[in-house]
Structures are given as structure tokens and as C-alpha cells.
Amino acid sequence: MTANSRNGRPAAGRPTLLGQNQYGKAENRVVKITRDGDTHHIKDLNVSVSLSGDMEDVHYSGSNANCLPTDTTKNTVYAFAKEYGIESAEQFGIHLARHFVDSQEPIHRARIRIEEYAWDRIGTSDSNSKFIGADEVQHSFVRRGQEVRTAQITYDGEKWQVFSGLKDLTVMNSTNSEFWGYVKDRYTTLKEAYDRILATQVTGVWRHNWTSDDQRMPNWERSYEKAKQHMLDAFVETYSLSLQQTLYQMGARVINGRSEIDEIRFSLPNKHHFLVDLEPFGLKNDNEVYFAADRPYGLIEATILRDGAEPQIPVDMTNL
Ligand SMILES: O=c1[nH]c(=O)c2[nH]c(=O)[nH]c2[nH]1
């Protein structure tokens, strides 16, 4: 019987052979928070496992006797984050690759690919902030890489409308976020959270009240930097009971701190980080190892206005 004549059916045409093959779970998003007292450290990795070895049967006959499930390779990534920690991508990859090859006879080769996303501590302009330890915020992070600054200018020969904004400003608080006391109906399964990660990728658009050449023009560069810093300060300092509350605080801080801005609109995806259940592996997950889900995500959007100001920022400007 040739390899592809399963069920006794003769192979059509020429016999075929299995060539190079590999398998595993790709893109395991693991976030490890190490809590050193009030100072937290993040490791944020995207880990792809690819195994190869004696895998003829699983392809030819469907026998899974040599096949370690890809689901197990995923679990191993999360369990190892707890058991060995994540010192570096290389160290973590070496542990994993050695484990798969040494513990599973049919597996002869393991390839672990890792992307690491760097986070910096958020600097705050508020030197009295109670969250600053040694000049740095202890549990608030911004993902490395510059945000994209945006602007839209409209002129009808008489009046100006100037919107400024930003997108792709990704921030995280590794504590000081809760979510509970919400409506529960027969479809609600979400567990109340009393200490969760709060992370979002900020898109914001704000409107300047400079509308005519007769007015003094704002210093646009300075205005942008200050508005951004107000948002970050509010993100850091708000003890959050919901992303909605944090959003409002961010907007209110900009409006209160910048007299040239009358309106600001945010679109904030709730970048969910789910605690991984490590109990089946005999491990306790003490708010350390998270699965960073990319979709679906909550999407929280709102405009904050100076009292008496007319809303002018289109609803769809922040979710392009
Ligand atoms: O901050 C949050 N706001 C919500 O409206 C919501 N809904 C949800 O499931 N989780 C969260 N978190």
C-alpha cells in the first residue's frame, strides 16, 4: 500500500511522499509581570513554537501517537513563564527548545521564534505624584516606539478649524485597575476584577479654540507635548474602576490644563490581558502570567468638552 492509498483506495497518479514538515502553536502572546514591591517589571513576548521529528504517521495515516498537541506547546510557554521566569528572549527560547526535544522522543528539532515588545516607564510631569519611585512611575508603562501625531486643518476663507491628535500611543498600568459591580444578565460570565492590568492604545483628537487670524495663535508644538503629557499623567494617576473612567479623566485633564483646547475625543481599545490558569500544571498564578489577547477587544469611545463648548469632532475621526 502506498502512503496515500488510505482506505485501500489506490493512489491516483504517481505515489507521493511527505517532505519537510513542522508544526506547533504560533504567536503565543505572553506577558509576565514581576512585582518587586511596588515596582513592577514587564516582559512582553510573542512566542512561536515549531517542532519536527517522526511525524510521518500523523500525516500519512492520521495516527497521533507521536503528536504532542499544539495546545500543549502553548500551555508550556505560559507554564515556563511562571516556572523559569523570562530573563531574556534567548534564555526563555533555550529552555523551551531543550524541553521539547529532551522530553519527547519523536521530536528531534524545536525552533522557537520570539518577538519582544519593549515597554518604558512613563515619565510624569507631576513631581508630587504618589506613584513615582526614584523619579520613575512604578507600574505605568508606555510601549516603546513613537506615537503617530495627526492634524486636520480646515479653512473656509473666514474661519479656521484645527484638530490635533495622536494614535498608536500604547500604555499599560500593571495595577490600580478594577472592574466590578457591572450589570449581569444570563449571558454574563466575566469575573469581577479587583486588580487587573489596564492597557490601551490611545487614539485621540482634540480641537483648538483658535478659529480666526485675529486671535493669538497657539504654539502648536508645545500644545501637543503638553496635551500628551496631561493624558499620560491622568492615565498614571487615575485609580481606575473602568476604562471609561480613565478615558474621562484623561480628557478632563487636557481640557482643564490647556485653555486653547475645548474638545477632545478618544477611541480606546481595552487591550485585554487574561490571567492564565496554571492550576492544571500545579502552578499558582499570582497575577504574574497573562495572555495578551489581540481580539476581540472592548472599544471605549467618548468626547469630553469644555462646559458650554459645541461638539465638532466627528464621531468617526477616531476609529479610522
Ligand atoms: O473598563 C472596562 N469597561 C467595560 O465596559 C468593560 N466590559 C468588560 O467586559 N470589561 C470592561 N472593562
Short mmCIF file of C-alpha atoms and ligand atoms in Angstrom, two decimals:
data_model
loop_
_atom_site.label_atom_id
_atom_site.label_comp_id
_atom_site.label_asym_id
_atom_site.label_seq_id
_atom_site.Cartn_x
_atom_site.Cartn_y
_atom_site.Cartn_z
CA MET A 1 0.00 0.00 0.00
CA THR A 2 1.48 3.32 -0.95
CA ALA A 3 1.40 6.07 1.56
CA ASN A 4 -1.56 7.83 0.04
CA SER A 5 -3.68 4.80 -0.63
CA ARG A 6 -5.52 5.04 2.66
CA ASN A 7 -8.76 3.07 2.93
CA GLY A 8 -7.42 0.66 0.33
CA ARG A 9 -8.01 3.11 -2.46
CA PRO A 10 -5.20 3.18 -5.00
CA ALA A 11 -3.35 6.45 -5.25
CA ALA A 12 -4.34 8.50 -8.23
CA GLY A 13 -1.38 9.15 -10.48
CA ARG A 14 2.14 8.86 -9.06
CA PRO A 15 2.85 7.99 -5.40
CA THR A 16 3.57 10.96 -3.17
CA LEU A 17 5.94 11.49 -0.29
CA LEU A 18 5.85 13.76 2.69
CA GLY A 19 8.58 16.39 2.53
CA GLN A 20 9.82 18.84 5.16
CA ASN A 21 7.22 19.47 7.83
CA GLN A 22 6.90 21.23 11.16
CA TYR A 23 4.13 22.20 13.50
CA GLY A 24 3.42 23.99 16.75
CA LYS A 25 1.49 26.92 18.20
CA ALA A 26 2.37 30.25 16.65
CA GLU A 27 2.19 33.68 18.27
CA ASN A 28 1.63 32.90 21.92
CA ARG A 29 1.32 36.32 23.46
CA VAL A 30 2.72 36.11 26.95
CA VAL A 31 3.08 39.00 29.36
CA LYS A 32 4.98 38.39 32.59
CA ILE A 33 4.75 40.95 35.38
CA THR A 34 7.39 40.69 38.09
CA ARG A 35 6.31 42.55 41.20
CA ASP A 36 9.27 43.82 43.18
CA GLY A 37 7.30 45.51 45.95
CA ASP A 38 5.58 48.48 44.34
CA THR A 39 7.97 48.49 41.41
CA HIS A 40 6.80 46.27 38.58
CA HIS A 41 8.76 44.92 35.62
CA ILE A 42 7.24 43.70 32.33
CA LYS A 43 8.33 41.15 29.79
CA ASP A 44 6.07 41.06 26.74
CA LEU A 45 6.75 38.35 24.17
CA ASN A 46 5.21 36.80 21.10
CA VAL A 47 6.45 33.20 21.10
CA SER A 48 6.09 30.78 18.18
CA VAL A 49 6.89 27.10 18.66
CA SER A 50 7.71 24.88 15.71
CA LEU A 51 8.54 21.19 16.19
CA SER A 52 9.67 18.48 13.80
CA GLY A 53 10.68 14.85 14.04
CA ASP A 54 8.97 11.49 13.47
CA MET A 55 5.79 12.93 12.09
CA GLU A 56 5.19 10.66 9.11
CA ASP A 57 2.28 8.78 10.71
CA VAL A 58 0.30 11.82 11.68
CA HIS A 59 0.40 12.93 8.06
CA TYR A 60 0.10 9.56 6.31
CA SER A 61 -2.32 7.60 8.46
CA GLY A 62 -3.72 10.07 10.95
CA SER A 63 -2.17 8.28 13.94
CA ASN A 64 -1.45 10.93 16.55
CA ALA A 65 0.75 8.69 18.68
CA ASN A 66 3.81 10.91 18.12
CA CYS A 67 1.95 14.20 18.08
CA LEU A 68 2.32 16.50 21.07
CA PRO A 69 -0.70 18.81 20.67
CA THR A 70 -0.01 22.38 19.65
CA ASP A 71 -2.27 23.29 22.58
CA THR A 72 0.28 21.67 24.89
CA THR A 73 3.09 23.69 23.34
CA LYS A 74 1.06 26.83 24.11
CA ASN A 75 0.49 25.74 27.73
CA THR A 76 4.20 25.04 28.08
CA VAL A 77 5.04 28.60 27.08
CA TYR A 78 2.78 30.01 29.81
CA ALA A 79 3.86 27.48 32.44
CA PHE A 80 7.55 28.18 31.74
CA ALA A 81 6.95 31.92 32.12
CA LYS A 82 5.90 31.13 35.68
CA GLU A 83 8.39 28.35 36.45
CA TYR A 84 11.54 29.87 34.98
CA GLY A 85 10.59 33.49 34.54
CA ILE A 86 11.53 35.46 31.43
CA GLU A 87 15.03 36.76 31.87
CA SER A 88 15.56 37.31 28.17
CA ALA A 89 14.01 36.08 24.95
CA GLU A 90 17.10 33.93 24.33
CA GLN A 91 17.09 32.30 27.76
CA PHE A 92 13.35 31.62 27.50
CA GLY A 93 13.69 30.16 24.00
CA ILE A 94 16.57 27.90 25.07
CA HIS A 95 14.51 26.47 27.96
CA LEU A 96 11.58 25.76 25.68
CA ALA A 97 13.54 24.24 22.81
CA ARG A 98 15.51 21.99 25.15
CA HIS A 99 12.33 20.87 26.89
CA PHE A 100 10.52 19.80 23.72
CA VAL A 101 13.47 17.89 22.26
CA ASP A 102 14.65 16.30 25.53
CA SER A 103 11.24 15.28 26.86
CA GLN A 104 9.63 13.95 23.65
CA GLU A 105 11.37 11.15 21.85
CA PRO A 106 9.67 11.68 18.49
CA ILE A 107 10.63 15.37 18.45
CA HIS A 108 14.11 15.89 17.03
CA ARG A 109 14.15 19.57 16.43
CA ALA A 110 12.47 22.56 18.04
CA ARG A 111 12.54 26.06 16.66
CA ILE A 112 11.37 28.85 18.94
CA ARG A 113 10.87 32.27 17.43
CA ILE A 114 10.31 35.23 19.69
CA GLU A 115 9.40 38.85 19.17
CA GLU A 116 9.85 41.06 22.20
CA TYR A 117 7.94 44.30 22.68
CA ALA A 118 9.75 46.82 24.85
CA TRP A 119 7.98 49.00 27.41
CA ASP A 120 9.39 52.14 29.04
CA ARG A 121 8.25 53.60 32.31
CA ILE A 122 6.00 56.62 31.84
CA GLY A 123 7.65 59.82 32.94
CA THR A 124 5.25 62.19 34.64
CA SER A 125 5.30 65.95 34.81
CA ASP A 126 3.82 65.77 38.29
CA SER A 127 6.74 65.56 40.68
CA ASN A 128 4.34 65.14 43.61
CA SER A 129 2.79 62.06 42.09
CA LYS A 130 2.48 59.39 44.74
CA PHE A 131 3.29 56.74 42.16
CA ILE A 132 6.80 57.91 41.45
CA GLY A 133 9.65 55.91 42.94
CA ALA A 134 13.16 57.19 42.27
CA ASP A 135 11.86 59.56 39.54
CA GLU A 136 10.03 56.82 37.72
CA VAL A 137 6.47 55.64 37.78
CA GLN A 138 6.45 52.18 39.28
CA HIS A 139 3.57 50.47 37.50
CA SER A 140 2.80 52.59 34.42
CA PHE A 141 4.39 51.85 31.08
CA VAL A 142 4.36 53.13 27.53
CA ARG A 143 5.22 50.79 24.71
CA ARG A 144 8.48 51.81 23.07
CA GLY A 145 8.16 53.48 19.71
CA GLN A 146 6.92 56.95 18.94
CA GLU A 147 3.21 57.54 18.58
CA VAL A 148 1.92 58.98 15.30
CA ARG A 149 0.94 62.63 15.57
CA THR A 150 -2.03 63.76 13.47
CA ALA A 151 -3.56 67.09 12.43
CA GLN A 152 -6.53 68.24 10.36
CA ILE A 153 -6.86 71.87 9.30
CA THR A 154 -9.97 73.27 7.65
CA TYR A 155 -10.43 76.84 6.37
CA ASP A 156 -13.43 78.39 4.58
CA GLY A 157 -11.86 81.81 3.90
CA GLU A 158 -13.09 83.12 7.23
CA LYS A 159 -12.90 80.57 9.98
CA TRP A 160 -10.29 78.01 10.87
CA GLN A 161 -10.82 74.65 12.47
CA VAL A 162 -7.69 72.97 13.79
CA PHE A 163 -7.74 69.42 15.12
CA SER A 164 -4.61 67.86 16.58
CA GLY A 165 -4.27 64.29 17.63
CA LEU A 166 -2.28 61.15 18.08
CA LYS A 167 -2.62 57.43 17.54
CA ASP A 168 -0.68 54.30 18.49
CA LEU A 169 0.27 55.51 21.95
CA THR A 170 0.15 52.21 23.84
CA VAL A 171 0.11 52.38 27.62
CA MET A 172 -0.29 49.94 30.48
CA ASN A 173 -0.92 50.05 34.20
CA SER A 174 0.08 46.78 35.83
CA THR A 175 -2.05 47.55 38.88
CA ASN A 176 -4.56 50.13 40.22
CA SER A 177 -7.30 48.92 37.90
CA GLU A 178 -10.51 47.14 38.90
CA PHE A 179 -13.75 46.28 37.12
CA TRP A 180 -16.75 45.05 39.12
CA GLY A 181 -20.34 45.93 40.05
CA TYR A 182 -21.45 45.76 36.41
CA VAL A 183 -24.80 44.55 35.08
CA LYS A 184 -25.10 40.76 34.99
CA ASP A 185 -27.61 39.00 32.77
CA ARG A 186 -27.91 35.35 31.75
CA TYR A 187 -25.05 35.75 29.25
CA THR A 188 -22.58 37.35 31.65
CA THR A 189 -19.62 35.15 32.53
CA LEU A 190 -16.98 37.82 33.21
CA LYS A 191 -15.45 37.52 36.67
CA GLU A 192 -15.20 40.68 38.72
CA ALA A 193 -11.64 42.01 38.81
CA TYR A 194 -10.11 43.74 41.80
CA ASP A 195 -6.57 44.01 40.48
CA ARG A 196 -6.23 43.76 36.73
CA ILE A 197 -3.94 45.04 34.01
CA LEU A 198 -5.30 48.08 32.19
CA ALA A 199 -3.80 48.58 28.74
CA THR A 200 -4.89 50.60 25.77
CA GLN A 201 -3.68 52.02 22.51
CA VAL A 202 -4.70 55.65 22.59
CA THR A 203 -6.22 57.38 19.60
CA GLY A 204 -7.18 60.95 20.44
CA VAL A 205 -8.28 64.03 18.51
CA TRP A 206 -8.65 67.43 20.09
CA ARG A 207 -9.97 70.76 18.85
CA HIS A 208 -8.27 74.08 19.38
CA ASN A 209 -10.41 77.13 20.02
CA TRP A 210 -8.24 79.21 17.71
CA THR A 211 -10.66 79.98 14.85
CA SER A 212 -9.60 83.29 13.35
CA ASP A 213 -6.47 85.18 12.31
CA ASP A 214 -7.43 87.89 14.79
CA GLN A 215 -6.66 85.58 17.71
CA ARG A 216 -3.21 84.82 19.06
CA MET A 217 -2.07 81.58 17.51
CA PRO A 218 -1.16 78.77 19.92
CA ASN A 219 2.35 77.31 19.96
CA TRP A 220 1.29 74.08 18.28
CA GLU A 221 4.41 72.10 19.21
CA ARG A 222 4.22 72.99 22.86
CA SER A 223 0.46 72.50 22.95
CA TYR A 224 0.84 68.97 21.57
CA GLU A 225 3.54 67.95 24.04
CA LYS A 226 1.60 69.37 26.99
CA ALA A 227 -1.69 67.76 25.92
CA LYS A 228 0.04 64.39 25.57
CA GLN A 229 1.67 64.76 28.97
CA HIS A 230 -1.67 65.58 30.60
CA MET A 231 -3.14 62.41 29.11
CA LEU A 232 -0.25 60.34 30.40
CA ASP A 233 -0.36 61.94 33.84
CA ALA A 234 -4.07 61.17 34.12
CA PHE A 235 -3.51 57.60 32.92
CA VAL A 236 -0.83 57.11 35.57
CA GLU A 237 -2.67 58.74 38.43
CA THR A 238 -6.22 57.53 37.97
CA TYR A 239 -7.06 54.58 40.17
CA SER A 240 -9.29 53.04 37.56
CA LEU A 241 -12.68 51.42 38.12
CA SER A 242 -13.27 51.21 34.36
CA LEU A 243 -11.54 52.27 31.17
CA GLN A 244 -14.44 54.69 30.69
CA GLN A 245 -13.47 56.45 33.93
CA THR A 246 -9.81 56.60 32.90
CA LEU A 247 -10.81 58.00 29.49
CA TYR A 248 -12.85 60.74 31.12
CA GLN A 249 -10.01 61.66 33.47
CA MET A 250 -7.55 61.84 30.57
CA GLY A 251 -9.83 64.17 28.63
CA ALA A 252 -10.74 66.32 31.61
CA ARG A 253 -7.08 66.75 32.48
CA VAL A 254 -6.33 68.04 28.96
CA ILE A 255 -9.29 70.45 28.94
CA ASN A 256 -8.50 71.73 32.43
CA GLY A 257 -4.79 72.07 31.77
CA ARG A 258 -4.88 73.60 28.28
CA SER A 259 -7.02 76.70 27.77
CA GLU A 260 -6.55 76.51 23.97
CA ILE A 261 -8.35 73.14 23.77
CA ASP A 262 -12.15 72.97 24.06
CA GLU A 263 -12.95 69.43 22.99
CA ILE A 264 -11.18 66.06 22.91
CA ARG A 265 -12.34 62.69 21.66
CA PHE A 266 -10.78 59.34 22.44
CA SER A 267 -11.07 55.88 20.99
CA LEU A 268 -9.57 53.43 23.47
CA PRO A 269 -9.41 49.70 22.79
CA ASN A 270 -9.33 47.71 26.01
CA LYS A 271 -6.30 45.53 25.34
CA HIS A 272 -7.32 42.57 27.46
CA HIS A 273 -4.74 40.65 29.47
CA PHE A 274 -6.20 37.43 30.82
CA LEU A 275 -4.59 35.63 33.74
CA VAL A 276 -3.56 32.19 32.54
CA ASP A 277 -4.91 29.28 34.59
CA LEU A 278 -1.76 27.43 35.64
CA GLU A 279 -3.52 25.22 38.23
CA PRO A 280 -3.68 22.21 35.88
CA PHE A 281 0.14 22.25 35.90
CA GLY A 282 0.31 22.52 39.69
CA LEU A 283 1.41 26.17 39.50
CA LYS A 284 -0.07 29.20 41.22
CA ASN A 285 -0.52 32.27 39.06
CA ASP A 286 -0.10 35.12 41.47
CA ASN A 287 -1.04 37.90 38.99
CA GLU A 288 2.15 37.18 37.06
CA VAL A 289 1.50 35.43 33.74
CA TYR A 290 -1.02 36.86 31.30
CA PHE A 291 -2.32 36.03 27.86
CA ALA A 292 -2.37 39.28 25.86
CA ALA A 293 -5.39 38.87 23.58
CA ASP A 294 -5.47 40.91 20.39
CA ARG A 295 -9.15 40.43 19.51
CA PRO A 296 -11.93 40.83 20.21
CA TYR A 297 -11.37 43.90 22.33
CA GLY A 298 -13.62 46.29 24.20
CA LEU A 299 -13.73 49.65 22.44
CA ILE A 300 -14.45 52.65 24.62
CA GLU A 301 -15.06 55.97 22.86
CA ALA A 302 -16.17 59.35 24.13
CA THR A 303 -15.85 63.09 23.70
CA ILE A 304 -15.02 65.39 26.62
CA LEU A 305 -15.98 69.05 26.23
CA ARG A 306 -15.27 72.29 27.98
CA ASP A 307 -18.56 73.30 29.58
CA GLY A 308 -20.53 75.29 27.00
CA ALA A 309 -18.41 74.20 24.01
CA GLU A 310 -20.08 72.84 20.89
CA PRO A 311 -19.07 69.31 19.88
CA GLN A 312 -17.41 69.44 16.45
CA ILE A 313 -15.10 66.42 16.27
CA PRO A 314 -16.81 63.84 14.05
CA VAL A 315 -17.57 60.55 15.79
CA ASP A 316 -15.70 58.56 13.15
CA MET A 317 -12.49 60.62 13.30
CA THR A 318 -11.04 58.41 15.98
CA ASN A 319 -11.86 55.00 14.59
CA LEU A 320 -10.47 55.17 11.09
O1 LIG B 1 -13.10 49.00 31.77
C1 LIG B 1 -13.95 48.23 31.30
N1 LIG B 1 -15.12 48.73 30.82
C2 LIG B 1 -16.09 47.94 30.30
O2 LIG B 1 -17.17 48.43 29.85
C3 LIG B 1 -15.84 46.55 30.27
N2 LIG B 1 -16.57 45.50 29.82
C4 LIG B 1 -15.82 44.39 30.02
O3 LIG B 1 -16.19 43.22 29.73
N3 LIG B 1 -14.64 44.71 30.61
C5 LIG B 1 -14.63 46.06 30.77
N4 LIG B 1 -13.71 46.91 31.27
#
